[in-house]
Coordinates of C-alpha atoms in Angstrom, one line a residue:
M1451 CA -1.3 4.9 2.2
I1452 CA -1.1 8.5 3.2
N1453 CA -0.2 7.6 6.8
Q1454 CA 2.9 5.8 5.4
L1455 CA 4.3 9.0 3.9
P1456 CA 7.1 10.9 5.6
T1457 CA 5.8 13.6 8.0
C1458 CA 7.2 16.4 5.8
W1459 CA 5.0 15.3 2.9
R1460 CA 1.9 14.7 5.1
T1461 CA 2.3 18.2 6.5
A1462 CA 3.0 19.9 3.1
L1463 CA 0.0 18.2 1.4
A1464 CA -2.4 18.0 4.4
D1465 CA -4.8 20.5 2.8
E1466 CA -4.7 18.7 -0.5
F1467 CA -5.8 15.4 1.0
E1468 CA -8.9 17.1 2.3
K1469 CA -10.0 18.8 -0.9
P1470 CA -13.2 17.5 -2.7
Y1471 CA -11.2 16.7 -5.9
F1472 CA -8.8 14.4 -4.0
Q1473 CA -11.7 12.7 -2.2
K1474 CA -13.4 12.2 -5.6
L1475 CA -10.1 10.9 -7.1
Q1476 CA -9.7 8.3 -4.4
K1477 CA -13.2 7.1 -4.9
Y1478 CA -12.6 6.9 -8.6
V1479 CA -9.4 4.8 -8.2
A1480 CA -11.1 2.5 -5.7
E1481 CA -14.0 1.9 -8.1
Q1482 CA -11.5 1.3 -10.9
R1483 CA -9.6 -1.3 -8.8
A1484 CA -12.9 -3.1 -8.0
A1485 CA -13.8 -3.3 -11.7
H1486 CA -10.4 -3.6 -13.4
E1487 CA -6.7 -4.3 -12.8
V1488 CA -5.0 -1.0 -11.9
F1489 CA -1.3 -0.3 -11.7
P1490 CA 0.7 0.3 -9.5
P1491 CA -0.6 -1.8 -6.6
K1492 CA -2.4 0.3 -4.0
A1493 CA 0.5 0.1 -1.5
E1494 CA 2.9 1.5 -4.1
V1495 CA 1.0 4.5 -5.5
F1496 CA 3.0 6.9 -3.4
T1497 CA 6.4 5.2 -3.5
A1498 CA 8.1 8.3 -4.9
L1499 CA 7.0 10.4 -1.9
R1500 CA 7.8 7.6 0.5
L1501 CA 11.4 7.1 -0.8
T1502 CA 12.2 10.8 -1.3
P1503 CA 11.1 12.9 1.7
L1504 CA 10.4 16.5 0.8
D1505 CA 13.3 17.6 3.0
N1506 CA 15.6 15.6 0.9
V1507 CA 14.5 16.6 -2.6
K1508 CA 17.3 18.1 -4.8
A1509 CA 16.1 16.9 -8.2
L1510 CA 12.7 16.0 -9.7
I1511 CA 12.3 13.8 -12.8
L1512 CA 8.8 14.1 -14.1
G1513 CA 7.2 11.5 -16.4
Q1514 CA 3.7 11.0 -17.6
D1515 CA 1.5 8.1 -16.3
P1516 CA 2.7 4.8 -14.9
Y1517 CA 3.7 1.8 -17.1
H1518 CA 0.6 -0.1 -17.9
D1519 CA 1.9 -3.6 -18.6
D1520 CA 1.9 -6.4 -16.0
G1521 CA 4.4 -6.0 -13.1
Q1522 CA 6.0 -2.9 -14.3
A1523 CA 4.8 0.1 -12.4
H1524 CA 5.8 0.4 -8.7
G1525 CA 5.3 4.1 -8.0
L1526 CA 8.5 5.6 -9.4
S1527 CA 8.6 7.3 -12.8
F1528 CA 10.4 5.3 -15.5
S1529 CA 11.4 2.6 -12.9
V1530 CA 10.6 -1.1 -12.8
Q1531 CA 11.4 -3.6 -10.1
R1532 CA 14.4 -5.9 -10.4
G1533 CA 13.6 -9.0 -12.5
I1534 CA 11.2 -7.1 -14.7
K1535 CA 12.3 -6.6 -18.4
I1536 CA 13.6 -3.0 -18.9
P1537 CA 11.0 -1.0 -20.9
P1538 CA 12.1 0.8 -24.1
S1539 CA 11.8 4.3 -22.5
L1540 CA 14.2 3.3 -19.7
R1541 CA 16.6 1.7 -22.1
N1542 CA 16.8 5.1 -23.8
V1543 CA 17.4 6.8 -20.5
F1544 CA 20.3 4.3 -19.9
K1545 CA 21.7 5.1 -23.4
E1546 CA 21.7 8.8 -22.6
R1547 CA 23.2 8.1 -19.2
E1548 CA 26.0 6.1 -20.8
S1549 CA 26.7 8.8 -23.3
D1550 CA 26.7 11.5 -20.7
Q1551 CA 28.3 9.7 -17.7
G1552 CA 30.1 6.7 -19.2
I1553 CA 27.9 4.4 -17.0
P1554 CA 27.0 1.2 -18.9
P1555 CA 23.4 0.1 -18.9
A1556 CA 22.3 -1.6 -15.7
D1557 CA 21.0 -5.2 -15.8
H1558 CA 17.9 -4.1 -14.0
G1559 CA 15.5 -1.1 -14.2
C1560 CA 15.0 -0.3 -10.5
L1561 CA 15.7 3.4 -9.9
E1562 CA 15.2 3.4 -6.1
A1563 CA 18.9 4.2 -5.6
W1564 CA 18.2 7.6 -7.3
A1565 CA 15.1 8.2 -5.2
E1566 CA 17.0 7.5 -2.0
Q1567 CA 19.6 10.2 -3.0
G1568 CA 16.9 12.9 -3.3
V1569 CA 15.7 12.5 -6.9
L1570 CA 11.9 12.6 -6.8
M1571 CA 10.8 10.2 -9.5
L1572 CA 7.3 11.6 -10.1
N1573 CA 4.6 11.0 -12.8
T1574 CA 2.0 13.6 -13.6
V1575 CA -0.7 10.8 -13.2
L1576 CA -0.1 8.2 -10.5
T1577 CA -2.4 5.3 -11.5
V1578 CA -3.4 3.6 -14.8
R1579 CA -5.8 0.8 -15.9
A1580 CA -3.9 -2.3 -17.0
H1581 CA -2.9 -2.2 -20.7
E1582 CA -4.6 1.2 -21.3
A1583 CA -2.2 4.1 -21.4
N1584 CA -3.5 7.4 -20.0
S1585 CA -6.7 5.7 -18.8
H1586 CA -6.7 7.7 -15.5
H1587 CA -5.9 11.0 -17.2
K1588 CA -7.9 14.0 -16.1
Q1589 CA -9.4 12.4 -13.0
G1590 CA -7.6 14.6 -10.5
W1591 CA -4.0 13.3 -10.4
E1592 CA -2.7 16.2 -12.5
E1593 CA -4.0 18.6 -9.8
F1594 CA -2.4 16.7 -7.1
T1595 CA 1.0 16.4 -8.8
T1596 CA 0.8 20.1 -9.6
R1597 CA 0.6 20.8 -5.9
I1598 CA 3.6 18.5 -5.3
I1599 CA 5.6 20.5 -7.8
E1600 CA 4.5 23.8 -6.2
V1601 CA 5.7 22.5 -2.9
V1602 CA 9.1 21.4 -4.3
N1603 CA 9.4 24.7 -6.1
E1604 CA 9.5 26.4 -2.6
R1605 CA 12.8 24.7 -1.8
A1606 CA 16.1 26.5 -2.3
A1607 CA 17.6 24.9 -5.3
V1608 CA 16.2 22.0 -7.2
A1609 CA 16.9 20.5 -10.7
F1610 CA 13.6 19.9 -12.5
V1611 CA 13.7 17.4 -15.5
L1612 CA 10.6 17.6 -17.7
W1613 CA 10.5 14.7 -20.2
G1614 CA 7.6 14.9 -22.7
K1615 CA 4.8 17.4 -23.3
P1616 CA 2.7 16.5 -20.3
A1617 CA 5.7 17.1 -18.0
Q1618 CA 6.7 20.3 -19.9
K1619 CA 3.2 21.8 -19.2
K1620 CA 4.3 22.0 -15.6
A1621 CA 7.2 24.4 -16.4
P1622 CA 5.2 27.6 -15.6
L1623 CA 4.9 26.3 -12.0
I1624 CA 8.7 26.4 -11.5
D1625 CA 10.7 29.5 -10.6
T1626 CA 13.6 30.3 -12.9
R1627 CA 16.0 30.3 -9.9
H1628 CA 15.9 26.5 -10.3
L1629 CA 17.4 24.4 -13.0
I1630 CA 14.8 23.4 -15.6
L1631 CA 15.7 20.8 -18.2
E1632 CA 13.1 20.1 -20.9
S1633 CA 13.4 17.5 -23.6
A1634 CA 11.4 15.0 -25.6
H1635 CA 10.1 11.9 -23.8
P1636 CA 12.6 9.0 -23.9
S1637 CA 10.0 6.6 -25.5
P1638 CA 11.1 5.2 -28.8
L1639 CA 8.3 7.2 -30.6
S1640 CA 9.7 10.5 -29.5
A1641 CA 13.3 10.1 -28.2
R1642 CA 14.8 10.7 -31.6
H1643 CA 13.1 14.1 -31.7
G1644 CA 15.2 15.7 -29.0
F1645 CA 15.9 13.4 -26.1
F1646 CA 19.4 12.2 -26.8
G1647 CA 22.4 14.4 -26.4
R1648 CA 21.0 16.7 -23.7
R1649 CA 23.3 15.4 -20.9
P1650 CA 20.7 15.9 -18.1
F1651 CA 22.7 13.8 -15.6
S1652 CA 25.8 15.9 -15.8
K1653 CA 23.8 19.2 -15.8
I1654 CA 22.0 18.1 -12.7
N1655 CA 25.2 17.4 -10.9
E1656 CA 26.9 20.6 -12.1
Y1657 CA 23.9 22.5 -10.7
L1658 CA 23.9 20.7 -7.4
A1659 CA 27.6 21.2 -6.9
A1660 CA 27.3 24.9 -7.7
N1661 CA 24.6 25.2 -5.0
G1662 CA 26.6 23.3 -2.4
Q1663 CA 24.7 20.1 -2.6
T1664 CA 25.9 16.5 -2.9
E1665 CA 26.0 15.2 -6.5
V1666 CA 23.9 12.2 -7.5
N1667 CA 25.6 8.9 -8.1
W1668 CA 23.7 7.8 -11.2
A1669 CA 25.1 4.3 -11.2
L1670 CA 22.6 1.6 -10.0

């Protein structure tokens, strides 16, 4: 899987891949796959890094752990493959996008088009046991994704979107020269407590334009 990553990510994270915690994490995930169903599939764990090379990152949308129901997770935060029912969290993201950008909800939930434009769709944890939310919490993924955020933070101007408390805990890693947008998670349980009305899509594009970067086309 690591060999499939763009060279810029392999170079930036080379030391991380060799650390004892990462080796232990990989052993843990392999054992979990042998004993349980684990999402996303092995080949899709690093989809976010594969579709959005470090050299292209201009925004980062940080979620929690992957979707844990059948066929949903494919390595991009909040995204599901075409043909999979759109999860409630993503429906709320689409509602906010429509309010902010006037873009009607898509008939699918695949966010690869965003990733290919430089939006790193990252979760704080990259695997999960089927039907058990947060089941791979505190096994090492948080340390790994912390390092990814630190690497992205070294870039010139990036818009960071932190949805939910686990994502917001990463805010101290980010320099204030970047745009940092924090809000409640878009899940139905928390969205009404501060997710809607924040206009993250417009704010990202305003920031990118102000820093001489191409705006993101949020349509799918």
